């Protein structure tokens, strides 16, 4: 821990190292490479207790609306980008998950996506009803051919060509969001903020943390709890309205 302290590592980084250290000690003990007494001492080490302000932000309803509306320019790319952000906000997908979606992952009957995400976890996410139209409009433009759900677009002089056999990169999603956030005057925003927005909306709608955990594909409900921005948003609203 002394070396990490000198580096100025955060408490979460220190706890991560401690967890790895314990796992290595457990493996060494199970293979008779470490005495049980030493293993018990290591396994009894306590994680650091700390609390920090949440990273990133959650978009409020007006900001979410502005982001989606900023994409609407009548082009195929505009329809695609709006649908991408609708899925990220409405279903809580990570960048890597949204770019890997295929048409076969979409169930038009119950308006859901089923896919294998981070950690090799298969999950199903449901599209909110008020975002249905963005997916439908995109599919009209895209067509129902097999392949990538949100493919790259080769923009031509008279027509746009969809590369259904290719995938966007996670970096592409980052750039798309930066451009649209600037156009919509949303300030600093990152792709993971759309995932935070989804979590906050779910909790505002009355979802419990365990349901949200499954929807987000988290292994621990403690991780899910860090996506709750309700108190921060309420406090910001009240403070803004204070008069002195």
Coordinates of C-alpha atoms in Angstrom, one line a residue:
X1 CA 0.0 0.0 0.0
X2 CA 3.0 2.3 0.6
X3 CA 3.9 2.3 -3.0
X4 CA 0.4 3.1 -4.1
X5 CA 0.3 5.9 -1.5
X6 CA 3.4 7.4 -3.1
X7 CA 1.8 7.2 -6.5
X8 CA -1.3 9.0 -5.2
X9 CA -3.6 6.1 -6.1
X10 CA -7.2 6.5 -5.3
X11 CA -8.9 4.4 -2.6
X12 CA -10.7 2.3 -5.3
X13 CA -7.4 1.5 -7.0
X14 CA -5.9 0.4 -3.6
X15 CA -8.9 -1.8 -3.0
X16 CA -8.6 -3.3 -6.4
X17 CA -4.9 -4.2 -5.7
X18 CA -5.9 -5.6 -2.4
X19 CA -8.6 -7.8 -4.0
X20 CA -6.1 -9.1 -6.5
X21 CA -3.5 -9.8 -3.7
X22 CA -6.1 -11.8 -1.8
X23 CA -7.0 -13.9 -4.9
X24 CA -3.3 -14.6 -5.6
X25 CA -2.8 -15.6 -1.9
X26 CA -5.9 -17.9 -2.1
X27 CA -4.5 -19.6 -5.3
X28 CA -1.1 -20.0 -3.7
X29 CA -2.6 -21.5 -0.5
X30 CA -4.8 -23.9 -2.5
X31 CA -1.7 -25.2 -4.4
X32 CA 0.3 -25.6 -1.1
X33 CA 2.6 -22.7 -1.9
X34 CA 1.6 -20.6 1.1
X35 CA 1.1 -21.6 4.7
X36 CA -2.5 -21.4 5.9
X37 CA -1.6 -19.0 8.7
X38 CA -0.2 -16.5 6.2
X39 CA -3.2 -16.9 3.9
X40 CA -5.6 -16.3 6.8
X41 CA -3.7 -13.1 7.7
X42 CA -3.9 -11.9 4.2
X43 CA -7.6 -12.8 3.7
X44 CA -8.4 -10.9 6.9
X45 CA -7.1 -7.5 5.5
X46 CA -9.9 -5.0 5.3
X47 CA -10.8 -2.9 2.3
X48 CA -10.5 0.8 2.6
X49 CA -13.8 2.6 3.4
X50 CA -14.4 5.8 1.4
X51 CA -17.0 7.8 -0.3
X52 CA -16.6 10.1 -3.3
X53 CA -18.9 12.2 -5.4
X54 CA -20.3 10.3 -8.4
X55 CA -18.3 10.6 -11.7
X56 CA -19.9 11.9 -14.8
X57 CA -23.5 13.1 -15.0
X58 CA -27.0 12.0 -15.8
X59 CA -29.0 14.0 -18.4
X60 CA -32.3 15.4 -17.3
X61 CA -35.4 15.1 -19.5
X62 CA -34.8 18.3 -21.4
X63 CA -31.2 17.5 -22.1
X64 CA -32.1 14.1 -23.4
X65 CA -34.7 15.6 -25.7
X66 CA -32.3 18.1 -27.0
X67 CA -29.7 15.5 -27.7
X68 CA -32.1 13.4 -29.7
X69 CA -33.6 16.3 -31.6
X70 CA -30.1 17.6 -32.5
X71 CA -29.6 14.5 -34.7
X72 CA -32.6 15.2 -36.8
X73 CA -31.4 16.6 -40.1
X74 CA -33.2 14.3 -42.6
X75 CA -30.1 12.3 -43.5
X76 CA -29.6 8.5 -43.1
X77 CA -26.8 9.3 -40.6
X78 CA -29.1 11.5 -38.6
X79 CA -31.7 8.8 -38.3
X80 CA -29.0 6.3 -37.3
X81 CA -27.3 8.5 -34.7
X82 CA -30.6 9.4 -33.1
X83 CA -31.5 5.7 -32.8
X84 CA -28.1 5.0 -31.3
X85 CA -28.5 7.6 -28.6
X86 CA -32.0 6.4 -28.0
X87 CA -30.8 2.9 -27.3
X88 CA -28.0 4.0 -25.1
X89 CA -30.2 6.2 -23.0
X90 CA -33.3 4.0 -23.1
X91 CA -31.6 0.6 -22.6
X92 CA -28.4 1.5 -20.8
X93 CA -26.0 -0.1 -23.3
X94 CA -22.3 0.4 -23.3
X95 CA -20.5 1.7 -26.4
X96 CA -19.1 -1.7 -27.2
X97 CA -22.5 -3.4 -26.8
X98 CA -24.3 -1.0 -29.1
X99 CA -21.9 -1.2 -31.9
X100 CA -21.9 -5.0 -31.9
X101 CA -25.7 -5.3 -32.1
X102 CA -27.1 -7.2 -35.1
X103 CA -30.5 -7.1 -36.6
X104 CA -31.0 -10.7 -35.3
X105 CA -30.7 -9.2 -31.7
X106 CA -33.8 -7.1 -32.2
X107 CA -37.2 -8.5 -31.3
X108 CA -39.8 -6.2 -32.9
X109 CA -42.7 -7.9 -31.1
X110 CA -41.7 -7.1 -27.6
X111 CA -39.4 -4.2 -28.6
X112 CA -36.3 -5.6 -27.0
X113 CA -32.7 -6.5 -27.7
X114 CA -31.1 -9.8 -26.6
X115 CA -27.3 -9.9 -26.8
X116 CA -24.2 -11.1 -25.0
X117 CA -22.5 -8.1 -23.4
X118 CA -19.5 -7.4 -21.1
X119 CA -18.4 -10.4 -19.0
X120 CA -19.9 -12.8 -21.4
X121 CA -23.3 -12.1 -19.8
X122 CA -26.4 -12.6 -22.0
X123 CA -29.2 -10.2 -21.2
X124 CA -32.4 -8.7 -22.7
X125 CA -33.2 -5.0 -22.6
X126 CA -36.5 -3.4 -23.4
X127 CA -36.9 -0.2 -25.3
X128 CA -39.1 2.5 -23.6
X129 CA -42.3 3.1 -25.5
X130 CA -41.6 6.8 -26.2
X131 CA -38.4 5.8 -28.0
X132 CA -40.1 3.3 -30.3
X133 CA -40.4 5.7 -33.2
X134 CA -36.7 6.4 -33.4
X135 CA -35.9 2.7 -33.9
X136 CA -38.8 2.3 -36.4
X137 CA -37.7 5.3 -38.4
X138 CA -34.1 4.0 -38.5
X139 CA -35.2 0.5 -39.6
X140 CA -37.2 2.1 -42.5
X141 CA -33.9 3.8 -43.6
X142 CA -31.7 0.8 -42.9
X143 CA -33.9 -2.0 -44.2
X144 CA -34.3 -5.4 -42.8
X145 CA -31.2 -7.1 -44.3
X146 CA -29.1 -9.2 -42.0
X147 CA -26.0 -7.6 -40.5
X148 CA -25.0 -4.8 -38.1
X149 CA -27.9 -3.0 -36.6
X150 CA -26.1 0.4 -36.6
X151 CA -23.6 0.0 -39.5
X152 CA -21.1 2.5 -40.8
X153 CA -22.5 4.7 -43.6
X154 CA -20.6 5.6 -46.8
X155 CA -22.0 8.9 -47.8
X156 CA -22.2 9.4 -51.5
X157 CA -23.2 12.3 -53.7
X158 CA -26.7 11.0 -54.5
X159 CA -27.1 8.1 -52.1
X160 CA -25.8 6.6 -48.9
X161 CA -24.4 3.1 -48.7
X162 CA -24.8 1.1 -45.5
X163 CA -22.0 -1.3 -44.7
X164 CA -24.1 -4.0 -43.0
X165 CA -21.1 -6.3 -42.8
X166 CA -19.1 -3.8 -40.8
X167 CA -19.3 -2.3 -37.3
X168 CA -18.7 1.2 -36.0
X169 CA -15.9 1.4 -33.4
X170 CA -16.4 2.5 -29.8
X171 CA -14.3 5.6 -30.6
X172 CA -16.8 6.5 -33.4
X173 CA -19.6 6.6 -30.8
X174 CA -17.5 8.9 -28.7
X175 CA -17.0 11.3 -31.6
X176 CA -20.6 11.2 -32.6
X177 CA -21.7 12.1 -29.1
X178 CA -19.1 14.9 -28.7
X179 CA -20.3 16.5 -32.0
X180 CA -24.0 16.2 -31.1
X181 CA -23.5 17.4 -27.5
X182 CA -21.7 20.5 -28.8
X183 CA -24.5 21.1 -31.4
X184 CA -27.2 20.7 -28.7
X185 CA -25.2 22.9 -26.2
X186 CA -25.1 20.2 -23.5
X187 CA -21.6 20.9 -22.2
X188 CA -19.3 18.2 -21.2
X189 CA -20.8 14.8 -21.7
X190 CA -19.4 11.3 -22.2
X191 CA -21.0 8.1 -23.7
X192 CA -21.2 6.5 -20.3
X193 CA -23.3 9.4 -19.1
X194 CA -26.1 8.0 -21.3
X195 CA -25.8 4.8 -19.3
X196 CA -26.0 6.8 -16.1
X197 CA -29.1 8.5 -17.4
X198 CA -30.8 5.2 -18.0
X199 CA -30.1 4.0 -14.5
X200 CA -31.4 7.3 -13.0
X201 CA -34.6 7.1 -15.1
X202 CA -35.2 3.5 -14.0
X203 CA -34.8 4.4 -10.3
X204 CA -37.0 7.4 -10.7
X205 CA -39.7 5.1 -12.2
X206 CA -39.6 3.0 -9.1
X207 CA -37.3 0.1 -10.2
X208 CA -35.4 -1.5 -7.4
X209 CA -31.6 -1.9 -7.6
X210 CA -31.7 -5.7 -8.2
X211 CA -33.9 -5.3 -11.4
X212 CA -31.6 -2.4 -12.5
X213 CA -28.6 -4.6 -11.9
X214 CA -29.9 -7.2 -14.3
X215 CA -30.8 -4.6 -16.9
X216 CA -27.3 -3.1 -16.8
X217 CA -25.4 -6.4 -16.7
X218 CA -23.6 -5.8 -13.4
X219 CA -22.1 -8.5 -11.3
X220 CA -22.6 -6.5 -8.1
X221 CA -25.6 -4.4 -6.9
X222 CA -23.0 -2.1 -5.2
X223 CA -21.7 -1.2 -8.7
X224 CA -25.3 -0.5 -9.8
X225 CA -25.9 1.8 -6.8
X226 CA -23.1 4.1 -8.0
X227 CA -25.2 5.0 -11.0
X228 CA -28.0 6.6 -8.9
X229 CA -27.9 10.3 -9.6
X230 CA -31.3 11.1 -8.2
X231 CA -30.1 12.8 -5.0
X232 CA -27.5 14.8 -6.8
X233 CA -30.0 16.1 -9.4
X234 CA -32.6 17.0 -6.7
X235 CA -30.0 18.8 -4.6
X236 CA -28.8 20.7 -7.6
X237 CA -32.3 21.8 -8.5
X238 CA -33.1 22.9 -4.9
X239 CA -29.8 24.8 -4.6
X240 CA -30.4 26.6 -7.9
X241 CA -33.8 27.9 -6.6
X242 CA -32.5 29.2 -3.3
X243 CA -32.7 32.9 -2.6
X244 CA -30.7 34.9 -0.1

